[in-house]
Coordinates of C-alpha atoms in Angstrom, one line a residue:
Chain B
M1 CA -0.1 0.1 -0.1
N2 CA 1.2 3.5 -0.8
T3 CA 3.0 4.9 2.3
S4 CA 1.1 8.3 2.4
A5 CA -2.2 6.5 1.9
L6 CA -1.3 4.2 4.8
I7 CA -0.3 7.1 7.0
I8 CA -3.4 9.0 6.4
M9 CA -5.6 6.2 6.8
L10 CA -4.0 4.8 10.0
S11 CA -3.7 8.1 11.7
V12 CA -7.3 9.2 11.0
Q13 CA -8.6 5.9 12.0
I14 CA -6.7 5.3 14.8
T15 CA -7.4 9.0 16.1
V16 CA -11.2 8.4 15.8
T17 CA -11.3 5.2 17.5
V18 CA -9.1 6.5 20.5
I19 CA -11.3 9.3 21.1
V20 CA -14.5 7.3 20.5
V21 CA -13.3 4.7 23.2
C22 CA -12.2 7.4 25.7
L23 CA -15.5 9.2 25.3
F24 CA -17.5 5.9 25.9
I25 CA -15.3 5.3 29.0
K26 CA -16.1 8.8 30.3
I27 CA -19.8 8.1 29.6
L28 CA -20.0 4.6 31.2
K29 CA -18.0 5.9 34.4
P30 CA -20.5 7.1 37.0
S31 CA -20.8 10.8 37.0
K32 CA -19.4 12.9 39.8
K33 CA -22.2 15.3 39.8
Chain W
M1 CA -37.5 33.7 33.8
T2 CA -39.6 30.9 33.1
T3 CA -41.3 28.0 35.0
I4 CA -39.2 25.0 34.9
N5 CA -40.9 21.8 34.1
Q6 CA -39.4 18.3 34.1
P7 CA -40.1 16.7 30.8
K8 CA -42.7 13.9 31.4
E9 CA -40.7 11.4 29.3
A10 CA -37.1 11.1 29.6
W11 CA -34.1 8.8 28.6
G12 CA -33.8 5.9 30.8
S13 CA -29.7 5.7 30.6
R14 CA -27.1 7.8 29.3
I15 CA -25.7 4.9 27.2
G16 CA -29.3 4.5 25.8
L17 CA -29.4 8.3 24.9
V18 CA -26.0 8.2 23.3
L19 CA -26.6 5.1 21.1
A20 CA -30.1 6.5 20.2
M21 CA -28.5 9.7 19.0
A22 CA -25.6 8.0 17.2
G23 CA -28.2 5.8 15.7
N24 CA -30.0 9.0 14.3
A25 CA -26.5 10.4 12.8
V26 CA -25.4 6.9 11.6
G27 CA -27.3 6.2 8.4
L28 CA -26.9 4.7 4.9
G29 CA -25.0 7.6 3.7
N30 CA -22.0 6.6 6.3
F31 CA -21.7 3.2 4.3
L32 CA -22.8 4.3 0.7
R33 CA -22.2 7.8 0.3
F34 CA -19.1 8.7 2.2
P35 CA -16.7 6.2 0.4
I36 CA -18.1 7.5 -2.9
Q37 CA -17.5 11.1 -2.1
A38 CA -14.0 10.3 -0.8
V39 CA -13.2 8.4 -4.1
Q40 CA -14.6 11.4 -6.3
N41 CA -12.9 14.3 -4.1
G42 CA -9.3 13.4 -3.9
G43 CA -9.1 10.2 -1.8
G44 CA -6.9 10.7 1.1
A45 CA -6.6 14.3 0.7
F46 CA -10.5 14.7 1.1
I47 CA -10.2 13.8 4.8
L48 CA -8.5 17.3 5.4
P49 CA -11.6 19.5 4.3
Y50 CA -13.8 16.6 5.9
L51 CA -12.4 16.9 9.3
L52 CA -12.1 20.7 9.2
S53 CA -15.9 20.7 8.5
F54 CA -16.4 18.3 11.3
I55 CA -14.7 20.9 13.6
L56 CA -15.9 24.1 12.2
L57 CA -19.5 23.0 11.0
G58 CA -20.4 19.5 12.6
I59 CA -19.3 19.9 16.4
P60 CA -20.8 23.7 16.7
L61 CA -24.2 22.6 15.0
L62 CA -24.3 19.4 17.3
L63 CA -23.7 21.6 20.4
V64 CA -26.4 24.2 19.4
E65 CA -29.1 21.5 18.5
W66 CA -28.5 19.5 21.6
S67 CA -28.7 22.8 23.9
I68 CA -31.7 24.2 22.1
G69 CA -33.4 20.8 22.3
R70 CA -32.7 20.5 26.2
F71 CA -33.7 24.2 26.7
G72 CA -37.1 23.7 25.0
G73 CA -37.6 20.2 26.8
V74 CA -37.0 21.8 30.2
K75 CA -39.8 24.1 29.2
G76 CA -42.1 21.2 28.3
F77 CA -41.6 21.3 24.7
N78 CA -40.3 18.2 22.5
S79 CA -41.1 19.5 18.9
P80 CA -38.9 21.9 17.0
P81 CA -41.5 24.8 16.4
Y82 CA -42.1 25.2 20.0
I83 CA -38.6 24.5 21.1
L84 CA -37.5 27.3 18.9
Q85 CA -40.2 29.5 20.1
S86 CA -39.0 29.1 23.7
I87 CA -35.6 30.6 22.8
D88 CA -37.0 34.0 21.4
K89 CA -40.4 35.7 21.9
R90 CA -40.5 36.6 18.3
K91 CA -43.3 34.7 16.6
I92 CA -41.6 33.9 13.6
W93 CA -39.5 31.2 15.1
K94 CA -42.2 28.8 15.5
Y95 CA -42.8 28.9 11.8
I96 CA -39.0 28.5 11.1
G97 CA -39.3 25.3 13.3
V98 CA -41.9 24.2 10.7
F99 CA -38.9 22.9 8.8
G100 CA -38.1 20.6 11.5
I101 CA -41.4 18.9 11.2
F102 CA -41.5 19.3 7.2
S103 CA -38.1 17.8 6.6
N104 CA -38.8 14.8 8.6
I105 CA -42.1 14.0 7.0
A106 CA -40.8 14.4 3.6
I107 CA -37.5 12.5 4.2
A108 CA -38.9 9.9 6.0
S109 CA -41.5 9.2 3.3
Y110 CA -38.8 8.0 1.0
Y111 CA -36.2 7.0 3.5
C112 CA -38.5 4.4 4.8
Y113 CA -38.8 3.3 1.2
I114 CA -35.0 2.8 1.1
E115 CA -35.0 1.1 4.4
S116 CA -37.6 -1.4 2.8
W117 CA -35.0 -2.2 0.1
T118 CA -32.4 -3.4 2.8
M119 CA -35.1 -5.3 4.8
S120 CA -36.1 -7.0 1.4
Y121 CA -32.4 -7.6 0.5
V122 CA -31.8 -9.3 4.0
Y123 CA -34.8 -11.6 3.2
H124 CA -33.4 -12.4 -0.3
S125 CA -30.0 -13.0 1.0
I126 CA -31.3 -15.5 3.4
V127 CA -33.4 -17.4 1.0
G128 CA -30.6 -17.5 -1.6
T129 CA -32.4 -15.3 -4.4
F130 CA -28.9 -14.2 -5.7
K131 CA -27.4 -17.7 -5.8
G132 CA -26.3 -18.5 -9.4
M133 CA -27.2 -15.0 -10.8
S134 CA -24.8 -13.3 -13.2
E135 CA -23.8 -9.7 -12.5
T136 CA -26.3 -8.5 -15.0
E137 CA -29.0 -10.4 -13.5
V138 CA -28.5 -9.0 -10.0
S139 CA -28.4 -5.6 -11.4
L140 CA -31.6 -6.1 -13.4
F141 CA -33.1 -7.6 -10.1
F142 CA -32.8 -4.0 -8.7
D143 CA -34.6 -2.4 -11.5
N144 CA -37.2 -5.2 -11.4
Y145 CA -37.8 -4.7 -7.5
L146 CA -38.4 -0.9 -8.1
D147 CA -41.1 -1.7 -10.8
V148 CA -43.8 -2.2 -8.6
R149 CA -46.2 -3.4 -11.3
Y150 CA -44.5 -6.6 -12.0
S151 CA -42.9 -9.0 -9.6
T152 CA -40.1 -11.2 -10.6
T153 CA -39.6 -12.8 -7.1
G154 CA -43.2 -14.4 -6.7
I155 CA -44.2 -11.9 -4.1
P156 CA -47.1 -9.6 -5.5
Y157 CA -46.4 -5.9 -5.2
E158 CA -43.1 -6.7 -3.4
A159 CA -41.8 -3.2 -3.0
I160 CA -45.0 -2.1 -1.6
L161 CA -45.3 -5.0 0.8
F162 CA -41.8 -4.4 2.3
Y163 CA -42.6 -0.8 2.3
I164 CA -45.7 -1.1 4.5
L165 CA -44.0 -3.8 6.7
C166 CA -41.1 -1.4 7.3
L167 CA -43.4 1.4 8.2
G168 CA -45.5 -0.6 10.4
L169 CA -42.2 -1.6 12.3
N170 CA -41.3 2.1 12.8
I171 CA -44.9 2.8 14.0
W172 CA -44.9 0.0 16.5
I173 CA -41.4 1.0 17.9
L174 CA -42.4 4.7 18.2
S175 CA -45.8 3.9 19.9
R176 CA -43.8 1.9 22.5
G177 CA -42.3 5.1 23.8
L178 CA -38.8 6.4 24.3
Q179 CA -37.7 4.0 26.7
K180 CA -39.3 1.0 25.9
G181 CA -39.1 1.5 22.1
I182 CA -36.4 3.9 20.5
E183 CA -33.9 3.5 23.5
K184 CA -34.3 -0.4 23.5
V185 CA -34.0 -0.6 19.9
A186 CA -30.8 1.6 19.7
K187 CA -29.3 -0.6 22.6
I188 CA -29.7 -3.8 20.4
F189 CA -29.3 -2.5 16.9
M190 CA -26.4 -0.2 17.4
P191 CA -23.9 -2.7 18.7
L192 CA -25.2 -5.3 16.0
L193 CA -24.5 -2.6 13.3
I194 CA -21.0 -2.1 14.5
L195 CA -20.4 -5.8 14.7
F196 CA -21.8 -6.6 11.3
G197 CA -19.6 -3.6 10.1
L198 CA -16.3 -4.9 11.5
F199 CA -17.1 -8.3 10.2
L200 CA -17.5 -7.0 6.6
A201 CA -14.4 -4.7 6.9
F202 CA -12.3 -7.7 8.0
K203 CA -13.6 -9.7 5.1
A204 CA -12.7 -6.7 2.8
F205 CA -9.2 -6.3 4.2
T206 CA -8.6 -10.2 4.0
L207 CA -9.8 -10.4 0.4
K208 CA -7.1 -12.0 -1.7
A209 CA -6.6 -12.0 -5.4
G210 CA -7.2 -15.3 -7.1
K211 CA -9.5 -16.4 -4.1
D212 CA -13.2 -16.7 -4.4
G213 CA -13.1 -15.1 -7.9
A214 CA -11.4 -12.0 -6.7
I215 CA -9.0 -10.5 -9.1
F216 CA -7.1 -7.9 -6.6
D217 CA -6.6 -7.7 -2.8
G218 CA -8.9 -5.9 -0.6
I219 CA -5.8 -3.6 0.1
V220 CA -6.0 -2.4 -3.4
G221 CA -9.3 -0.7 -2.9
L222 CA -8.2 0.8 0.3
N223 CA -5.1 2.2 -1.3
F224 CA -7.2 3.7 -4.0
L225 CA -9.4 5.3 -1.6
W226 CA -6.8 6.7 0.8
T227 CA -4.3 7.7 -1.7
P228 CA -4.2 11.5 -1.5
D229 CA -4.6 13.8 -4.5
Y230 CA -3.4 17.0 -3.0
S231 CA -4.2 19.1 -6.1
S232 CA -7.9 18.5 -5.3
L233 CA -7.6 20.6 -2.2
T234 CA -7.4 24.0 -4.4
N235 CA -10.8 23.1 -6.0
P236 CA -13.8 24.6 -4.1
K237 CA -16.1 21.7 -5.1
V238 CA -14.0 19.3 -2.9
W239 CA -14.6 21.7 0.1
L240 CA -18.2 22.0 -0.5
A241 CA -18.6 18.2 -0.8
A242 CA -16.9 17.7 2.3
A243 CA -19.0 20.3 4.1
G244 CA -22.1 18.7 2.6
Q245 CA -21.2 15.2 3.7
I246 CA -20.5 16.4 7.3
F247 CA -23.7 18.2 7.2
F248 CA -25.9 15.2 6.2
T249 CA -23.9 12.4 7.9
L250 CA -24.6 14.1 11.3
S251 CA -28.3 14.5 10.5
L252 CA -28.1 18.2 11.3
G253 CA -30.9 20.9 10.4
M254 CA -33.5 18.2 10.8
G255 CA -35.0 18.8 14.1
C256 CA -34.4 15.2 15.2
I257 CA -31.4 16.1 17.5
Q258 CA -33.5 19.0 19.1
C259 CA -36.3 16.5 19.7
Y260 CA -34.2 13.7 21.2
A261 CA -32.3 16.3 23.3
S262 CA -35.7 17.8 24.6
Y263 CA -36.0 14.5 26.7
L264 CA -32.7 15.3 28.7
R265 CA -33.0 16.7 32.3
K266 CA -32.1 20.1 33.0
N267 CA -28.5 19.2 34.3
D268 CA -27.9 16.4 32.0
D269 CA -24.2 16.8 30.2
I270 CA -24.4 17.9 26.6
V271 CA -20.7 18.3 25.8
V272 CA -19.5 14.9 26.3
N273 CA -22.9 13.3 25.0
S274 CA -22.8 15.3 21.8
M275 CA -19.0 14.6 21.3
T276 CA -19.6 10.9 21.7
T277 CA -22.4 10.6 19.3
G278 CA -20.7 12.8 17.0
F279 CA -17.4 10.7 17.1
T280 CA -19.3 7.4 17.0
N281 CA -20.8 8.6 13.8
E282 CA -17.2 9.4 12.4
F283 CA -16.0 6.0 13.6
C284 CA -18.9 4.2 11.7
E285 CA -18.1 6.6 8.6
I286 CA -14.2 6.8 8.5
V287 CA -13.3 3.4 10.1
I288 CA -16.2 1.1 9.0
G289 CA -17.8 2.9 5.9
S290 CA -14.3 3.2 4.1
A291 CA -13.5 -0.4 4.5
I292 CA -16.5 -2.1 2.8
I293 CA -17.9 -1.2 -0.5
I294 CA -14.9 0.3 -2.3
P295 CA -12.4 -2.5 -1.2
I296 CA -14.8 -5.4 -2.0
S297 CA -15.9 -3.8 -5.3
I298 CA -12.5 -3.0 -6.4
G299 CA -11.3 -6.5 -5.4
Y300 CA -13.7 -7.8 -8.1
F301 CA -14.3 -5.3 -10.7
G302 CA -11.0 -3.5 -10.7
I303 CA -10.5 0.4 -10.3
D304 CA -11.8 1.7 -13.7
K305 CA -15.1 -0.1 -13.5
V306 CA -15.6 1.1 -9.8
I307 CA -15.0 4.5 -10.8
E308 CA -17.7 4.3 -13.5
L309 CA -20.1 2.4 -11.1
A310 CA -19.4 5.1 -8.4
S311 CA -20.5 8.0 -10.8
F312 CA -24.0 6.5 -10.2
G313 CA -23.8 6.8 -6.5
G314 CA -23.3 4.3 -3.5
F315 CA -26.7 2.9 -4.1
G316 CA -25.7 1.3 -7.5
L317 CA -22.8 -0.3 -6.0
G318 CA -24.5 -1.5 -2.8
F319 CA -27.6 -2.9 -4.4
R320 CA -26.7 -3.7 -8.0
S321 CA -23.2 -5.2 -7.4
L322 CA -22.4 -6.5 -3.7
P323 CA -25.0 -9.3 -3.7
F324 CA -23.3 -10.7 -6.9
L325 CA -19.8 -10.4 -5.1
F326 CA -21.2 -11.8 -2.0
S327 CA -22.6 -14.8 -4.0
Q328 CA -18.7 -15.6 -4.8
W329 CA -18.0 -16.3 -1.2
G330 CA -19.7 -19.7 -1.1
V331 CA -23.0 -20.8 0.1
V332 CA -22.8 -20.0 3.8
M333 CA -20.6 -17.0 3.6
S334 CA -22.7 -15.4 1.0
V335 CA -25.7 -15.7 3.1
L336 CA -23.8 -14.3 6.1
A337 CA -22.2 -11.4 4.3
G338 CA -25.6 -10.5 2.7
V339 CA -27.4 -10.5 6.0
A340 CA -24.4 -8.5 7.7
F341 CA -24.4 -5.8 4.9
F342 CA -28.1 -5.3 4.3
G343 CA -28.7 -5.9 7.9
L344 CA -26.2 -3.2 8.8
L345 CA -27.9 -0.9 6.4
F346 CA -31.3 -1.8 7.9
F347 CA -30.1 -1.0 11.3
S348 CA -28.6 2.1 10.3
G349 CA -31.7 3.1 8.4
I350 CA -34.4 2.2 11.0
T351 CA -32.4 4.0 13.7
S352 CA -32.5 7.1 11.6
S353 CA -36.3 6.8 10.5
L354 CA -37.2 6.4 14.1
A355 CA -35.4 9.7 15.0
M356 CA -37.2 11.4 12.0
G357 CA -40.7 10.1 13.5
S358 CA -40.2 11.2 16.9
P359 CA -40.5 15.2 16.1
I360 CA -43.7 14.5 14.3
V361 CA -45.0 12.5 17.4
A362 CA -43.7 15.1 19.9
F363 CA -45.5 17.9 17.6
L364 CA -48.9 16.0 18.0
K365 CA -48.3 15.7 21.6
D366 CA -47.3 19.5 22.1
A367 CA -49.9 20.9 19.8
F368 CA -52.9 18.7 20.3
G369 CA -52.3 16.6 23.4
W370 CA -52.2 13.3 21.5
N371 CA -50.9 10.4 23.2
R372 CA -47.9 8.3 21.6
K373 CA -50.0 5.4 20.3
K374 CA -52.3 8.0 18.3
S375 CA -49.5 10.2 17.2
S376 CA -47.4 7.1 16.0
L377 CA -50.3 6.0 14.0
A378 CA -50.8 9.5 12.5
F379 CA -47.1 9.6 11.6
G380 CA -47.6 6.2 9.7
F381 CA -50.6 7.5 8.1
I382 CA -48.8 10.7 6.9
I383 CA -45.6 8.9 5.8
L384 CA -47.8 6.4 3.8
L385 CA -49.7 9.2 2.1
F386 CA -46.5 11.1 1.1
G387 CA -44.4 8.0 0.7
L388 CA -46.6 6.0 -1.9
P389 CA -45.9 8.7 -4.6
T390 CA -42.3 8.1 -4.2
V391 CA -42.9 4.2 -4.5
L392 CA -45.4 4.3 -7.4
F393 CA -43.8 7.0 -9.3
F394 CA -39.9 6.4 -8.4
S395 CA -38.7 6.4 -12.1
Q396 CA -40.7 9.6 -12.9
G397 CA -38.5 11.7 -10.5
V398 CA -40.8 11.9 -7.3
F399 CA -38.3 10.4 -5.0
D400 CA -35.4 12.7 -6.2
Q401 CA -37.7 15.7 -5.8
Y402 CA -38.4 14.9 -2.2
D403 CA -34.7 14.2 -1.8
Y404 CA -33.6 17.5 -3.1
W405 CA -36.0 19.9 -1.7
A406 CA -36.7 18.5 1.8
G407 CA -33.2 16.3 2.2
T408 CA -30.8 19.0 0.9
V409 CA -32.2 22.5 0.6
A410 CA -34.5 22.6 3.6
L411 CA -31.9 21.0 5.9
V412 CA -29.2 23.8 5.0
L413 CA -32.0 26.7 5.4
F414 CA -33.2 25.4 8.7
A415 CA -29.4 24.8 10.1
M416 CA -28.5 28.3 8.9
L417 CA -31.4 30.0 10.6
E418 CA -31.1 28.1 13.9
I419 CA -27.3 28.9 14.4
I420 CA -28.4 32.6 13.7
L421 CA -31.1 32.3 16.5
F422 CA -28.6 30.7 18.9
S423 CA -25.5 33.0 18.4
W424 CA -27.2 36.2 17.5
F425 CA -30.6 36.2 18.9
L426 CA -30.0 34.3 22.1
G427 CA -26.6 35.5 22.2
V428 CA -23.4 33.4 22.2
D429 CA -22.4 34.2 25.9
K430 CA -25.7 33.0 27.0
G431 CA -25.7 29.9 24.6
W432 CA -22.1 29.2 25.8
K433 CA -23.6 28.9 29.3
L434 CA -26.4 26.9 28.2
I435 CA -24.0 24.2 26.5
H436 CA -22.0 24.0 29.7
M437 CA -24.8 23.6 32.2
G438 CA -24.1 20.3 33.9
A439 CA -21.4 19.5 31.5
D440 CA -18.8 17.1 32.6
M441 CA -16.1 18.7 30.2
Q442 CA -15.5 22.3 29.0
M443 CA -15.2 23.0 25.3
P444 CA -12.2 25.0 24.1
R445 CA -13.2 28.7 24.1
F446 CA -12.1 28.9 20.5
F447 CA -15.5 27.3 19.7
K448 CA -17.3 30.6 21.2
F449 CA -15.9 32.3 18.1
V450 CA -16.5 29.6 15.8
L451 CA -20.2 29.6 16.9
K452 CA -20.7 33.3 16.5
Y453 CA -18.9 33.8 13.1
I454 CA -17.6 30.8 11.5
T455 CA -20.4 28.4 11.4
P456 CA -23.0 30.9 10.5
I457 CA -20.7 32.1 7.4
L458 CA -19.9 28.7 6.4
L459 CA -23.6 27.9 6.4
I460 CA -24.5 31.0 4.3
I461 CA -21.7 30.0 1.9
I462 CA -23.1 26.6 1.6
F463 CA -26.5 27.8 0.9
L464 CA -25.4 30.4 -1.8
A465 CA -23.3 27.8 -3.4
S466 CA -26.2 25.3 -3.9
L467 CA -28.3 28.3 -5.1
L468 CA -25.8 29.4 -7.8
K469 CA -23.7 26.3 -8.5
P470 CA -21.8 26.7 -11.8
K471 CA -22.1 24.1 -14.5
N472 CA -20.5 20.7 -13.8
D473 CA -19.3 22.2 -10.4
D474 CA -16.6 24.3 -12.2
W475 CA -16.0 27.0 -10.0
S476 CA -13.5 28.7 -12.3
L477 CA -16.4 29.7 -14.2
L478 CA -17.4 32.4 -11.7
S479 CA -17.2 35.9 -13.2
F480 CA -18.9 39.3 -12.5
K481 CA -20.4 38.9 -15.9
G482 CA -22.4 35.8 -14.8
W483 CA -22.1 32.2 -15.3
E484 CA -24.1 29.3 -16.6
L485 CA -25.7 27.4 -13.7
D486 CA -25.5 23.7 -13.0
N487 CA -28.8 21.8 -13.5
S488 CA -28.5 20.9 -9.9
S489 CA -28.5 24.5 -8.4
I490 CA -31.6 25.6 -6.7
I491 CA -32.4 28.4 -9.4
A492 CA -31.9 25.9 -12.3
E493 CA -33.9 23.3 -10.6
L494 CA -36.7 26.0 -10.1
K495 CA -36.4 26.9 -13.8
H496 CA -36.7 23.2 -14.9
Q497 CA -33.3 23.8 -16.7
G498 CA -32.3 20.2 -17.1
I499 CA -35.7 19.0 -18.1
G500 CA -35.0 18.8 -21.8
P501 CA -37.4 18.8 -24.8
N502 CA -40.3 17.0 -22.9
N503 CA -41.1 20.0 -20.7
K504 CA -44.8 20.1 -20.9
W505 CA -47.1 18.2 -18.5
F506 CA -49.0 16.6 -21.4
S507 CA -48.3 16.2 -24.8
D508 CA -49.1 14.3 -28.0
F509 CA -45.7 13.6 -28.8
F510 CA -42.5 12.3 -27.1
Y511 CA -39.3 13.8 -28.0
A512 CA -35.7 12.4 -28.0
E513 CA -33.5 13.7 -25.2
N514 CA -30.2 12.5 -26.6
E515 CA -28.8 12.3 -30.2
G516 CA -27.8 9.2 -32.0
F517 CA -29.1 6.2 -33.8
V518 CA -32.1 3.9 -32.8
D519 CA -30.2 0.7 -32.2
S520 CA -32.7 -1.3 -30.3
I521 CA -36.6 -1.4 -30.1
Y522 CA -37.3 -4.2 -27.5
N523 CA -39.4 -5.6 -24.7
Y524 CA -38.2 -6.2 -21.4
N525 CA -40.2 -7.4 -18.3
H526 CA -43.5 -6.5 -20.0
R527 CA -42.1 -2.9 -20.9
N528 CA -41.4 -1.6 -24.2
Y529 CA -38.2 0.6 -25.1
I530 CA -36.4 2.4 -27.7
R531 CA -32.8 2.6 -27.2
V532 CA -30.9 5.6 -28.8
S533 CA -27.1 5.3 -28.8
G534 CA -24.8 8.1 -29.8
L535 CA -22.5 10.0 -27.5
S536 CA -24.6 9.0 -24.6
E537 CA -27.0 6.0 -24.6
K538 CA -30.6 6.3 -23.5
S539 CA -33.7 4.1 -23.3
Y540 CA -37.0 5.4 -23.7
E541 CA -40.0 3.6 -22.3
Y542 CA -43.2 3.7 -24.5
K543 CA -46.6 1.8 -24.2
A544 CA -48.4 -0.5 -26.5
K545 CA -51.0 2.4 -27.0
H546 CA -48.4 4.7 -28.4
Q547 CA -47.6 5.1 -32.1
L548 CA -43.8 4.6 -32.9
L549 CA -42.6 7.3 -35.3
V550 CA -39.1 6.0 -35.7
Q551 CA -37.5 2.7 -37.0
M552 CA -34.3 0.7 -36.2
G553 CA -31.2 2.5 -37.5
D554 CA -32.9 5.8 -37.9
K555 CA -30.8 8.9 -36.8
V556 CA -32.5 11.1 -34.3
E557 CA -31.6 14.7 -33.1
I558 CA -32.5 16.1 -29.6
G559 CA -36.3 17.2 -29.7
E560 CA -37.0 14.8 -32.5
K561 CA -40.4 13.0 -32.3
L562 CA -40.0 9.3 -31.1
Y563 CA -43.7 8.3 -30.7
S564 CA -46.9 9.8 -30.5
G565 CA -50.1 9.3 -28.3
S566 CA -51.6 10.5 -25.1
I567 CA -48.2 11.2 -23.1
I568 CA -47.9 12.4 -19.3
N569 CA -44.2 13.9 -19.0
N570 CA -42.1 13.5 -16.0
V571 CA -42.2 17.1 -15.5
F572 CA -45.8 16.8 -14.5
Y573 CA -45.0 14.4 -11.6
I574 CA -41.9 16.5 -10.6
D575 CA -44.4 19.7 -10.5
M576 CA -47.1 17.7 -8.6
S577 CA -44.5 16.5 -6.0
R578 CA -43.1 20.0 -5.6
L579 CA -46.8 21.3 -5.1
S580 CA -47.4 18.6 -2.6
L581 CA -44.2 19.7 -0.6
V582 CA -45.3 23.2 -0.6
L583 CA -48.8 22.3 0.6
L584 CA -47.4 20.2 3.3
L585 CA -45.2 23.2 4.4
I586 CA -48.1 25.3 4.5
F587 CA -50.4 22.7 6.3
I588 CA -47.8 22.1 9.0
G589 CA -47.6 26.0 9.5
I590 CA -51.4 26.1 10.0
L591 CA -51.1 23.3 12.5
V592 CA -48.3 25.0 14.3
K593 CA -50.4 28.2 14.8
I594 CA -53.4 26.2 15.9
G595 CA -51.3 24.3 18.4
Y596 CA -49.8 27.3 19.6
K597 CA -53.3 28.7 20.5
N598 CA -54.1 25.3 22.1
I599 CA -50.9 25.6 24.2
K600 CA -51.8 29.0 25.3
N601 CA -55.4 28.2 26.1
N602 CA -54.6 24.8 28.1
F603 CA -51.8 25.9 30.2
E604 CA -52.2 28.5 32.9
N605 CA -48.5 29.5 32.6
S606 CA -48.5 29.3 29.0
N607 CA -47.1 32.8 28.5
N608 CA -44.3 32.0 30.8
L609 CA -43.5 28.9 28.8
L610 CA -43.6 30.4 25.5
E611 CA -42.3 33.7 26.0

């Protein structure tokens, strides 16, 4: 696979996945309010 | 300032709310539209304007719609007209909120139809209808399916049957209420959707040339989709396509988000919840959506053919090609893949159509005090009334008209007006406080500036661009002396610019719309056709009662008579669908006015609530 295509694909997909996982962890944790 | 009422209905859990909101956003477009947009607009380079649009357009509008919704809900309103009215005392706002009902009725009318295709294709995947069919036969199956007059599958009026079945399911779920209906469905369907998507993405990724009939590895498709063409970034068309994709993928400007958010409690978090739904949608689009149809199609057809197929949009690839490709994977795997792909589309479709039904159900409750069951049935009746023309007159362009005016123009207009209401009438300072009321996380202050200036300006640009789009989306044509408009621009649409020589409702003659030679006069599936081939190829349907005026081998020019008889042209159906949309808009406006009076009469503190 073309290096620039691979870098763009992986960086975007990994970033989005990590953000989603972090946000879901935050949601599933009981709120301090 | 106001009497604070807790909404009568509320979300049962935070995860249920987030999944329902994500289900609203994740739709067919994530899997069928995004990959095609990426391929046609610079591949990997498209992601830059796309992500920038997400930050400058998507995130601000999500925050605005969530906070407007919660604000109205706390005051006891769940439907867009009265939610908007609760923000500013000027009476005009409830009429602008009419778009939040109108768009949902019009879009759900045809969206439920597409949803019913996916339901039907799940059924056909299970019973093995596509087994042994050639690529052409699978493609023709789709055409036949859309032709409601004749069934090739043994089920009479199959398209209508599945449409009514699908609508019935929507009505039933809506009537069960927020927690037992919508939330429960989201909790089951959303994880299944992601599971099915990951399964298909894995299959696409591991596709090997020479195995199961594939001619290329799945990686070739991924490489094609993600290889950046940086020169595309200088083209305004690419930036507008990215902004449009973000806008539609997040279901902005529809009134669904406001309606769902109106069931939040006063101090429920908005920032984390809205970001989670937004990023879940991006996950489904960028990670899963990009990894299915393009890699699988290229694995079997090669890049050139996929470019050609992609020019007809994602539906062509999804419904005409993929069932054939799945059938190459063996008996068991073809069923599993068919169920996974069309099941995934069905889950993404139904979670979105339920969101479209919610503002309508809420409006009937707000304005007339109807209960959920009664309102859900009314929703079903209205959708059937407006949806059947899209089923019966699909090929005459009714479907496209609904999609264009309600699914494109009205959304941008509504979003543009609501961001102006939020940032300029309510005020961005007050709005900022509203967003952060009960928030578990603080948004960067940069977004305050974006909310006030950038997002409204971007939406105005998008609206003007769709109004005045130059021919072939070529923005270099712009000039102070004027330019030729594209047929899909709003002004050109209104003028019927691309309609061609058959521009009268009723006519005694049907005229050729392309030039070339008559190379075939044939009958297919009980229908008669004349095919004219030249620079472009076009088949014209005629009926047995019509008198043919051309013969095989004749040369025809554009505007030359092909056949005579009593003819109803497509422009008649187009104008009728436009008229029905205008009447729908006026009708909802009247209902909103009557409902406003009812609210004032029924609630002692209505002045407080509304003003």
